[in-house]
Coordinates of C-alpha atoms and ligand atoms in Angstrom, one line a residue:
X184 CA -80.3 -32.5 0.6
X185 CA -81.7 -29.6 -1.7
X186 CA -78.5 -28.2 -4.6
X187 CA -78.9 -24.9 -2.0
X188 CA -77.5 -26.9 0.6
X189 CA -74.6 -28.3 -1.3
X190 CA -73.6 -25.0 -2.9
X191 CA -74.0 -23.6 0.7
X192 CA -71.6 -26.3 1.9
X193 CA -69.7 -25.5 -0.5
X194 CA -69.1 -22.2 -0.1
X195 CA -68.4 -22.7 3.4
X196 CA -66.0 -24.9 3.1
X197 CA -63.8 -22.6 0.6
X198 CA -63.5 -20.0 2.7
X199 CA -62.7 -22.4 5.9
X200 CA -59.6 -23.5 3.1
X201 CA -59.2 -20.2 1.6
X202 CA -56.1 -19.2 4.0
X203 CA -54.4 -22.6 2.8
X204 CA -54.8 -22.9 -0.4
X205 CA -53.4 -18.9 -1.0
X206 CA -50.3 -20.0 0.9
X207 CA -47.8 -22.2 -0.7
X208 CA -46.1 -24.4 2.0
X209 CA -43.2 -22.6 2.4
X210 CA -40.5 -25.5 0.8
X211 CA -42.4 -25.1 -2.5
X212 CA -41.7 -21.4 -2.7
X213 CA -39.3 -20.2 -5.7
X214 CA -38.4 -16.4 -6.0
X215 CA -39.7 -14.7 -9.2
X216 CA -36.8 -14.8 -11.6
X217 CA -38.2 -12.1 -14.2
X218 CA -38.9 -9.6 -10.9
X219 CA -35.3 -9.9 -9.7
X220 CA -33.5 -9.3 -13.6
X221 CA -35.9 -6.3 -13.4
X222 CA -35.1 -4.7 -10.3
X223 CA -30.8 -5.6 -11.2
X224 CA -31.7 -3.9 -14.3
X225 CA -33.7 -0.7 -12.8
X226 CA -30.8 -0.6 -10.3
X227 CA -27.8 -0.7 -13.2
X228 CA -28.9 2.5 -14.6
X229 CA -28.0 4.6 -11.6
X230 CA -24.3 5.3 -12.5
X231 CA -24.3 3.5 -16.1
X232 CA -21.1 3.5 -17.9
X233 CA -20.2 3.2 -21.6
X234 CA -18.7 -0.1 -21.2
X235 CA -22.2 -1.5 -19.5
X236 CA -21.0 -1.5 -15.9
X237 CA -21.1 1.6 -13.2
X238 CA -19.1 3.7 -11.5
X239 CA -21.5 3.6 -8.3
X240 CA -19.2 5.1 -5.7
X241 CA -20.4 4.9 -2.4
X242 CA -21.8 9.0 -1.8
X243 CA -22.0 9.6 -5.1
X244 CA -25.0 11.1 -7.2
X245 CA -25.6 8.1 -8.7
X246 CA -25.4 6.1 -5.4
X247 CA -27.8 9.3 -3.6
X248 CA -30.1 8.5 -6.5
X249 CA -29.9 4.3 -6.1
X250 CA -30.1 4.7 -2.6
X251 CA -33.8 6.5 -3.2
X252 CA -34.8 3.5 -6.0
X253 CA -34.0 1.0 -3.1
X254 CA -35.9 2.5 -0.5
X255 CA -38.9 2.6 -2.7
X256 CA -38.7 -0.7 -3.6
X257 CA -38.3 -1.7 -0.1
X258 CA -41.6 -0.3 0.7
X259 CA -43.3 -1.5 -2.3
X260 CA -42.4 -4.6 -0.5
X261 CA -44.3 -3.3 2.6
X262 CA -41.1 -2.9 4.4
X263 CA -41.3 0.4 6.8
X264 CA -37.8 2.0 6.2
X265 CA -34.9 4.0 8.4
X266 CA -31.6 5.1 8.3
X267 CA -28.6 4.7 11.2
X268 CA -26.5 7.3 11.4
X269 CA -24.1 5.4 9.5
X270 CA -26.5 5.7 6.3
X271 CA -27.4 1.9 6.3
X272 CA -30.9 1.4 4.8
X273 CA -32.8 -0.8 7.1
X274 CA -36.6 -2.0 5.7
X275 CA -38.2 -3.9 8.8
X276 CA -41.1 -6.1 8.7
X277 CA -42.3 -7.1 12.3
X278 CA -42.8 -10.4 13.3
X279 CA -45.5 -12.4 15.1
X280 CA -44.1 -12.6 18.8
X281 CA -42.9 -9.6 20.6
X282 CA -39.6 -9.2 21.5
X283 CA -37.6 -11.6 19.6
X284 CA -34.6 -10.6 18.1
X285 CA -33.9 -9.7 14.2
X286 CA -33.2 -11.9 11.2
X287 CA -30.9 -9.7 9.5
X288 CA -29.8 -10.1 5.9
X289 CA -28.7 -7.8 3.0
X290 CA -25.7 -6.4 1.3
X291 CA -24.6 -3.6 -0.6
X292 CA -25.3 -1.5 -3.5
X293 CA -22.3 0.6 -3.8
X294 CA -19.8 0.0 -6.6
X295 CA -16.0 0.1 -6.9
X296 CA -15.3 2.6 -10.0
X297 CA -15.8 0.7 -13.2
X298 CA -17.4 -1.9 -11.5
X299 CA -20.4 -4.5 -12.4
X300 CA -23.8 -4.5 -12.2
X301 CA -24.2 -7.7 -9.4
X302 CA -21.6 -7.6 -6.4
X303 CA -23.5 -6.4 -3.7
X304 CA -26.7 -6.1 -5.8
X305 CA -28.0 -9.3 -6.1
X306 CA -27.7 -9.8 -2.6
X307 CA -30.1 -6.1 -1.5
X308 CA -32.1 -7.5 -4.3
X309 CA -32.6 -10.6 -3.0
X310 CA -33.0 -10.2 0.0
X311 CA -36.1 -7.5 -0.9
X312 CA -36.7 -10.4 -3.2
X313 CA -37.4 -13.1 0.0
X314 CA -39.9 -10.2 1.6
X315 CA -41.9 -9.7 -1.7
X316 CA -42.0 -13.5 -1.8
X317 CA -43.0 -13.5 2.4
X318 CA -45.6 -11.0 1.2
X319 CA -47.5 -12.6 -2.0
X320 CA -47.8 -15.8 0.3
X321 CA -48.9 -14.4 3.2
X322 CA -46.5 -15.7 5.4
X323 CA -45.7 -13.8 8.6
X324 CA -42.6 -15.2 10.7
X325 CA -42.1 -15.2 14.2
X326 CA -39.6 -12.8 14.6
X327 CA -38.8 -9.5 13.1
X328 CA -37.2 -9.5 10.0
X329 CA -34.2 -6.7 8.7
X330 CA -33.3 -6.0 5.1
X331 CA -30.0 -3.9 5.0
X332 CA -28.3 -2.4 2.2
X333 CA -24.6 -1.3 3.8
X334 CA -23.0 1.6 3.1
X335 CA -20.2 1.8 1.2
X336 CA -18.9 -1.7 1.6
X337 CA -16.0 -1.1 -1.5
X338 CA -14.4 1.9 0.9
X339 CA -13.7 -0.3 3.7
X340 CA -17.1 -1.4 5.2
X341 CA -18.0 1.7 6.8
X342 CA -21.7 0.4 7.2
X343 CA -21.2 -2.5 9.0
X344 CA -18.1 -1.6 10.7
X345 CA -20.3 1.0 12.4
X346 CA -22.8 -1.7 12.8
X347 CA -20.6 -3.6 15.3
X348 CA -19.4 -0.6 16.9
X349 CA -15.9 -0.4 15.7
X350 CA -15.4 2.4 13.6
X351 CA -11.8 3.6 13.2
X352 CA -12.5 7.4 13.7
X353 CA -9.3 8.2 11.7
X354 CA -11.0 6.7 8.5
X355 CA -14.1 9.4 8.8
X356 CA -11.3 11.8 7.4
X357 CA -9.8 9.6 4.6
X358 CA -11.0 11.3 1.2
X359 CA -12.8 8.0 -0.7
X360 CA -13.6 7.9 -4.6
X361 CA -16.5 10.3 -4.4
X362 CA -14.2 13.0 -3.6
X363 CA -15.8 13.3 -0.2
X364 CA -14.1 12.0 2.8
X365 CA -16.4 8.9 4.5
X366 CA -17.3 11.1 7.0
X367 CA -18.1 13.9 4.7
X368 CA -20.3 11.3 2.8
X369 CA -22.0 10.0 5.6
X370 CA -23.3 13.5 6.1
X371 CA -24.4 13.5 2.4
X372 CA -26.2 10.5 2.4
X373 CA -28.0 11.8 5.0
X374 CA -26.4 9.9 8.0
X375 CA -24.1 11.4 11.3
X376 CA -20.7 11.1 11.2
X377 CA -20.9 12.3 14.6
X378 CA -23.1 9.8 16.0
X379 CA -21.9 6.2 14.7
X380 CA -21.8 4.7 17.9
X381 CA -25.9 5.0 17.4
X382 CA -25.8 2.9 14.6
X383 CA -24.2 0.2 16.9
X384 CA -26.3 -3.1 17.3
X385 CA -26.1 -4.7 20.7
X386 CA -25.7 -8.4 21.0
X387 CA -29.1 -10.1 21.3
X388 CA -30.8 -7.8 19.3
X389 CA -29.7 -9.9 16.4
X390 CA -31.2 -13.7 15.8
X391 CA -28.2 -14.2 13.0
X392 CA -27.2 -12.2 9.5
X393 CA -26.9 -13.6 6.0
X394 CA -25.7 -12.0 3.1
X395 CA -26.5 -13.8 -0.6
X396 CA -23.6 -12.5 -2.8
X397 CA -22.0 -13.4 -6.1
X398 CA -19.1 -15.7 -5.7
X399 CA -16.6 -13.4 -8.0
X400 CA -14.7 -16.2 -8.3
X401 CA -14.9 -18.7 -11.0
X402 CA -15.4 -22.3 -9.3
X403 CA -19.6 -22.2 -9.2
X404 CA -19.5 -21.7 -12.9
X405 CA -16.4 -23.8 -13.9
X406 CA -18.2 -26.8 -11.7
X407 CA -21.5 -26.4 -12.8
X408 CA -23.0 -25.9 -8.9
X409 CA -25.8 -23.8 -8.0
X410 CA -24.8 -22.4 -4.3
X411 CA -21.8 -22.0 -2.7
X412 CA -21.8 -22.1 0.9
X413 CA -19.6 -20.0 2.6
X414 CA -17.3 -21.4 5.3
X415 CA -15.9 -17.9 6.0
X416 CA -13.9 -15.1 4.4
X417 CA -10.3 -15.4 4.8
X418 CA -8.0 -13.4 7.0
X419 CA -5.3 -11.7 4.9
X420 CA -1.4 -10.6 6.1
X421 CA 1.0 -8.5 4.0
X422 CA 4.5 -8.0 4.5
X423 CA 7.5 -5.7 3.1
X424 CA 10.1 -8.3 2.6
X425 CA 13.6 -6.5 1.8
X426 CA 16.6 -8.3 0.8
X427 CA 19.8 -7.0 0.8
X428 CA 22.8 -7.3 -1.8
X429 CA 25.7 -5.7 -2.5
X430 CA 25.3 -2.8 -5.6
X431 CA 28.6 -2.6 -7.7
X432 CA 29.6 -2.4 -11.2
X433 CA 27.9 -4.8 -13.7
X434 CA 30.7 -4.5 -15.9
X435 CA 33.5 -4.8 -13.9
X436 CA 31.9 -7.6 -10.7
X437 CA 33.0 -11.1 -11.9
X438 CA 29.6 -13.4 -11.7
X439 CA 31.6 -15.2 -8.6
X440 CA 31.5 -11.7 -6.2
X441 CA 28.6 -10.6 -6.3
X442 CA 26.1 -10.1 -4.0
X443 CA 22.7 -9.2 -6.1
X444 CA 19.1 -8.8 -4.5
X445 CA 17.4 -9.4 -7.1
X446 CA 18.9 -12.9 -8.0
X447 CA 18.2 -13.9 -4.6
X448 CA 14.6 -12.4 -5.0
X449 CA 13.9 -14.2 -7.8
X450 CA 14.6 -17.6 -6.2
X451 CA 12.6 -16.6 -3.2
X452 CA 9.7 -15.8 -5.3
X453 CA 9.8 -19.1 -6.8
X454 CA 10.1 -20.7 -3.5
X455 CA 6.9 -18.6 -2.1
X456 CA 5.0 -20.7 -5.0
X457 CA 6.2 -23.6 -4.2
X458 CA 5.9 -23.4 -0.4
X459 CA 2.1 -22.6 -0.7
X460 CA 1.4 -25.3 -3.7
X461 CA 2.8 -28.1 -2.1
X462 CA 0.7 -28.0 1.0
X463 CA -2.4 -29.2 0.9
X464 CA -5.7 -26.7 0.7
X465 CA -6.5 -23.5 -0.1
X466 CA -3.8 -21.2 1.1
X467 CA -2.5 -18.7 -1.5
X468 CA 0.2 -16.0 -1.6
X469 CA 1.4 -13.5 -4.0
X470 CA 4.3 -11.6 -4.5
X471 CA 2.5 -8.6 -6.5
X472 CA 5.2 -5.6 -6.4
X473 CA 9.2 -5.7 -6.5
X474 CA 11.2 -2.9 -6.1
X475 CA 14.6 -3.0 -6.9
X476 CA 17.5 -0.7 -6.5
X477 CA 19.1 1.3 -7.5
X478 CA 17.5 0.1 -11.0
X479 CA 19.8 0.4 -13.3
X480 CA 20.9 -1.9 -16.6
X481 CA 24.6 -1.7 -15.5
X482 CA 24.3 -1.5 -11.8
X483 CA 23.6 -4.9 -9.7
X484 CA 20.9 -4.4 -7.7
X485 CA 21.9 -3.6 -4.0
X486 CA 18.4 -3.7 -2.7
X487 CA 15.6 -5.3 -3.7
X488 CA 11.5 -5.1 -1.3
X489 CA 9.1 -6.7 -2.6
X490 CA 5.8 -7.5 -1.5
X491 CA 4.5 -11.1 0.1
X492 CA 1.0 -11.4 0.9
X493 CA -0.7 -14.7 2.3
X494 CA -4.3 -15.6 2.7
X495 CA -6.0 -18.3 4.4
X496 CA -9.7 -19.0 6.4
X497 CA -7.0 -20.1 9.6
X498 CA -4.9 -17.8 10.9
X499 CA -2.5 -20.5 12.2
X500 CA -2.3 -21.8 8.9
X501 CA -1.5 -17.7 7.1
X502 CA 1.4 -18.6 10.1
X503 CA 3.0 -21.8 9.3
X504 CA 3.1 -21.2 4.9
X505 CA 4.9 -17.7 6.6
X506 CA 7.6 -19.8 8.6
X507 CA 8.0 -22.0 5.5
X508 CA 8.5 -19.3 3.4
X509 CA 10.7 -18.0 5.9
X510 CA 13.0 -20.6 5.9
X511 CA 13.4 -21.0 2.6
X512 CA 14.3 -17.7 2.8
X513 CA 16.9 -18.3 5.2
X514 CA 18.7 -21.1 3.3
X515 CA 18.5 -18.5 0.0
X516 CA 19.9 -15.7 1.8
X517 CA 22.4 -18.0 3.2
X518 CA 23.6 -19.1 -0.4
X519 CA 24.2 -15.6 -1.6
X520 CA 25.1 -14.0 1.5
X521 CA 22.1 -11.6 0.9
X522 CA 19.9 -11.1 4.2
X523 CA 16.5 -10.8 4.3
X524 CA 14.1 -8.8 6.7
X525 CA 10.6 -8.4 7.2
X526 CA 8.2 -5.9 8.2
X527 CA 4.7 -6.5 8.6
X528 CA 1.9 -4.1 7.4
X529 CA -0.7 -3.4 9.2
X530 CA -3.3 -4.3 7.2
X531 CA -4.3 -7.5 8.6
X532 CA -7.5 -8.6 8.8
X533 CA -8.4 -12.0 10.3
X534 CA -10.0 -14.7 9.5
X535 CA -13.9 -14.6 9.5
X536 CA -15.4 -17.9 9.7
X537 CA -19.4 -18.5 9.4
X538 CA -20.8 -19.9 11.9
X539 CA -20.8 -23.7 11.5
X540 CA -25.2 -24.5 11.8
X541 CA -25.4 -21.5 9.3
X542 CA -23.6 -23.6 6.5
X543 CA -25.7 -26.4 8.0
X544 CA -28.9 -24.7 7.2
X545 CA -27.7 -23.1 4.0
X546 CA -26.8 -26.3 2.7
X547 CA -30.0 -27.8 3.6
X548 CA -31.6 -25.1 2.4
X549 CA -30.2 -25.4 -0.8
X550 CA -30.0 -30.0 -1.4
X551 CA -34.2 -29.4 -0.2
X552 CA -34.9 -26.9 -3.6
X553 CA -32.7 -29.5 -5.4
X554 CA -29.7 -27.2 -5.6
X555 CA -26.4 -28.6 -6.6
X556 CA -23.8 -27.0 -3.4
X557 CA -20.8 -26.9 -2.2
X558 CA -18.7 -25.5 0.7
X559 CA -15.7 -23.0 0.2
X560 CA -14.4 -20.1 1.2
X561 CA -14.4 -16.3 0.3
X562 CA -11.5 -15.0 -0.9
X563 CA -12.5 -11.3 -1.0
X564 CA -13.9 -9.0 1.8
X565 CA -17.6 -8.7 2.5
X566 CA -20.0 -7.0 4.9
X567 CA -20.6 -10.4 6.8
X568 CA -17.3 -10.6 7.7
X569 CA -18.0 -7.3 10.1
X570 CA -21.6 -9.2 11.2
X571 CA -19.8 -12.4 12.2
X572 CA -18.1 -10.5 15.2
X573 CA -21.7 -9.9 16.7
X574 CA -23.9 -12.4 15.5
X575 CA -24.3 -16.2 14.0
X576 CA -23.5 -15.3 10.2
X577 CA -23.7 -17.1 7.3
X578 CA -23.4 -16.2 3.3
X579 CA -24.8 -17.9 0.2
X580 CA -23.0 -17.9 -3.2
X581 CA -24.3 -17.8 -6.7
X582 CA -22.0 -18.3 -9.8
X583 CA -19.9 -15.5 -11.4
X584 CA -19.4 -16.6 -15.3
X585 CA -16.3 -17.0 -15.8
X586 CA -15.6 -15.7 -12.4
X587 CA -15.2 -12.3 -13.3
X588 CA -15.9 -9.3 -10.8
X589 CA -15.0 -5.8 -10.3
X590 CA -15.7 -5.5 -13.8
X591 CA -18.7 -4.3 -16.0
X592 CA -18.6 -7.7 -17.8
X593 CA -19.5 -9.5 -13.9
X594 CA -22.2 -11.3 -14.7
X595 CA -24.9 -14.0 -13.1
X596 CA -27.7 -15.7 -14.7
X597 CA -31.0 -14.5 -13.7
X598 CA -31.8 -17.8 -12.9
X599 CA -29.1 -18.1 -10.7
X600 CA -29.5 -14.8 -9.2
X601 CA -33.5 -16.4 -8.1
X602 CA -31.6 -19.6 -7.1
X603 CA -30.1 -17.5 -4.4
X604 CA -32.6 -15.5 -3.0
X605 CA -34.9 -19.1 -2.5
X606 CA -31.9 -20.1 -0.6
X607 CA -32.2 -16.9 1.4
X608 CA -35.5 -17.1 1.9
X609 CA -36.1 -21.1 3.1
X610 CA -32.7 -20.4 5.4
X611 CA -35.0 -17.6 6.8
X612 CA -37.6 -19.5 7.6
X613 CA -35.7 -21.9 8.8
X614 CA -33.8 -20.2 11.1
X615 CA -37.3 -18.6 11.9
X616 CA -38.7 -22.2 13.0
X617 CA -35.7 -22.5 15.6
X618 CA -32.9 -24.3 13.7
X619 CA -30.5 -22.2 15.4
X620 CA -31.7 -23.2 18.8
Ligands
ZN1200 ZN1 -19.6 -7.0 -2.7

């Protein structure tokens, strides 16, 4: 054979392998690191304060002006972009068969006031990050593919709570950080307070939601381990606990006749720590506020309320460390003859586990890219927790140093931060390929 038929060969046969070689196999694929410190950084400077963190309130100028940085950079990643009428940001690339539903993943960008530069953020980032990364390997998947960025998470999950259609109409008129009230920032942002219920997704139109998200908590980092793999985000109960004495002179009461609240509330606070340390797992409760009265130095205190509040990811666990407590609440108010009442408030929220073949996948997801893991809970509030309600939900840690949050000196390593995002992206895929089926 002549050279001219070898080169001719040749040539042919690159462009029959030119599709394969472009395309990393999908395992192999690592997001960009240096692109995603970028992008955190570009973001950080909408709402920069002195102290290197922002105050990013959700309808604020600097969250208008964030908003517009992410929905460029959403379409710089080919994503076409909308808004509900709740103000969501939803980029959406199609997918390769008609009429399946969405992969759904994403967070927040809004900021609590004085707050850091990655809760919430890494998570929109990242999940841009995982279409940029679809995009420079020419993947397509089969079905479509959502990247959300909620709105205002920090003020009580409007977004998402007006994703799965239950909106509490009475919080449109609560006045939030910005000065607004939500519903008056909904308007701003350029959603319709009006119309919420159209920003309602119906079940099936979702394949399953993940959110990637710092852990804000300070076992990843304290551990050494790459992901954390969300079992759910706990349910929280509070209650007013009031306990009743007897005020009467301090000078004049002998230490044998008295009836004093706050004694009594002291021992019970020591038995709520004990109660809650002594069984095993990772229930916690807190007395944070006490309240006693009339509060004087020479007055024993006739009244004391303090606060008790108990989280758990099982509900009927919240219950039993609240009938422990209870009883050793009895057999205190018993001893001092001072009686103790509750009153719940209505803050509750449940428990939201993730569903159970999301940590599955996450965790497979994250051992295949040689990621150290581990599974644990979420002991603050998230957009997923809303998502779980309508859809199989799962959410991906990355370490906090030092496990500080809600502060501008939250940090994650970029390295971390892309450690994330691959996890995103091969659950994604996987969950593409039918791993939920
Ligand atoms: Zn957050």
């Amino acid at each position: 054979m002549s050279h001219r038929i070898f080169i001719f060969l040749g040539i042919f046969l690159s462009i029959l392998l030119l599709p394969v070689t472009l395309a990393a196999a999908p395992a192999d694929i690592r997001a960009n690191a240096d692109r995603m410190e970028q992008h955190i950084k570009a973001l950080s400077a909408f709402g920069a304060n002195a102290d290197g963190g922002v105050d990013r309130i959700a309808f604020s100028e600097a969250d208008l002006a964030a908003r517009a940085y992410i929905r460029d950079l959403m379409r710089e990643a080919g994503l076409s972009v909308r808004m509900d009428t709740a103000g969501n940001i939803i980029g959406r690339r199609e997918g390769s068969e008609p009429g399946l539903p969405v992969i759904m993943f994403g967070s927040h960008i809004d900021s609590v006031p004085g707050g850091g530069n990655y809760d919430g953020d890494v998570g929109v980032i990242g999940a841009i990050e995982v279409i940029q990364l679809l995009r420079d390997n020419g993947l397509r998947t089969r079905h479509p593919l959502e990247v959300v960025s909620f709105t205002d998470e920090e003020g009580g999950l409007t977004g998402s709570r007006a994703m799965i259609g239950k909106v509490d109409y009475r919080m449109l008129s609560v006045v939030s950080h910005s000065g607004m009230t939500i519903g008056e920032g909904i308007d701003a942002v350029g959603g319709d307070p009006n119309r919420l219920d159209l920003a309602e997704r119906k079940p099936g139109e979702l394949k399953a939601f993940i959110e990637l998200h710092i852990e804000q908590g300070g076992f990843l980092d304290a551990e050494h381990i790459d992901i954390g793999v969300v079992e759910g985000i706990v349910g929280i109960r509070w209650w007013d606990v009031t306990i009743e004495g007897l005020a009467n002179h301090a000078g004049t009461t002998p230490m044998n006749r008295r009836w004093d609240a706050l004694l009594s509330a002291a021992e019970y606070i020591l038995a709520v720590n004990r109660v809650v340390t002594r069984m095993p797992g990772g229930q916690v409760a807190t007395v944070g506020r006490i309240h006693a009265k009339p509060g004087a130095p020479n007055v024993i205190p006739g009244e004391v309320v303090l606060s008790l509040e108990i989280r758990d990811l099982d509900a009927a666990k919240i219950q039993r460390v609240f009938d422990e407590i209870s009883a050793e609440g009895r057999r205190i108010a018993n001893a001092h003859f001072t009686p103790i009442r509750y009153a719940e408030i209505n803050v509750a929220s449940p428990p939201a586990p993730t569903d159970e073949r999301m940590r599955r996948i996450i965790a497979a997801a994250a051992d295949g890219l040689g990621l150290s893991f581990k599974f644990m809970p979420s002991g603050a509030g998230h957009d997923a927790q809303d998502m779980a309600l309508i859809t199989p939900t799962g959410m991906i840690f990355v370490p906090s140093v030092k496990g500080i949050s809600h502060s501008p000196q939250e940090f994650t390593s970029a390295n971390d931060m892309a450690n994330g995002a691959s996890v995103l992206l091969r659950t994604v895929l996987e969950i593409d390929g039918g791993a939920l089926e």
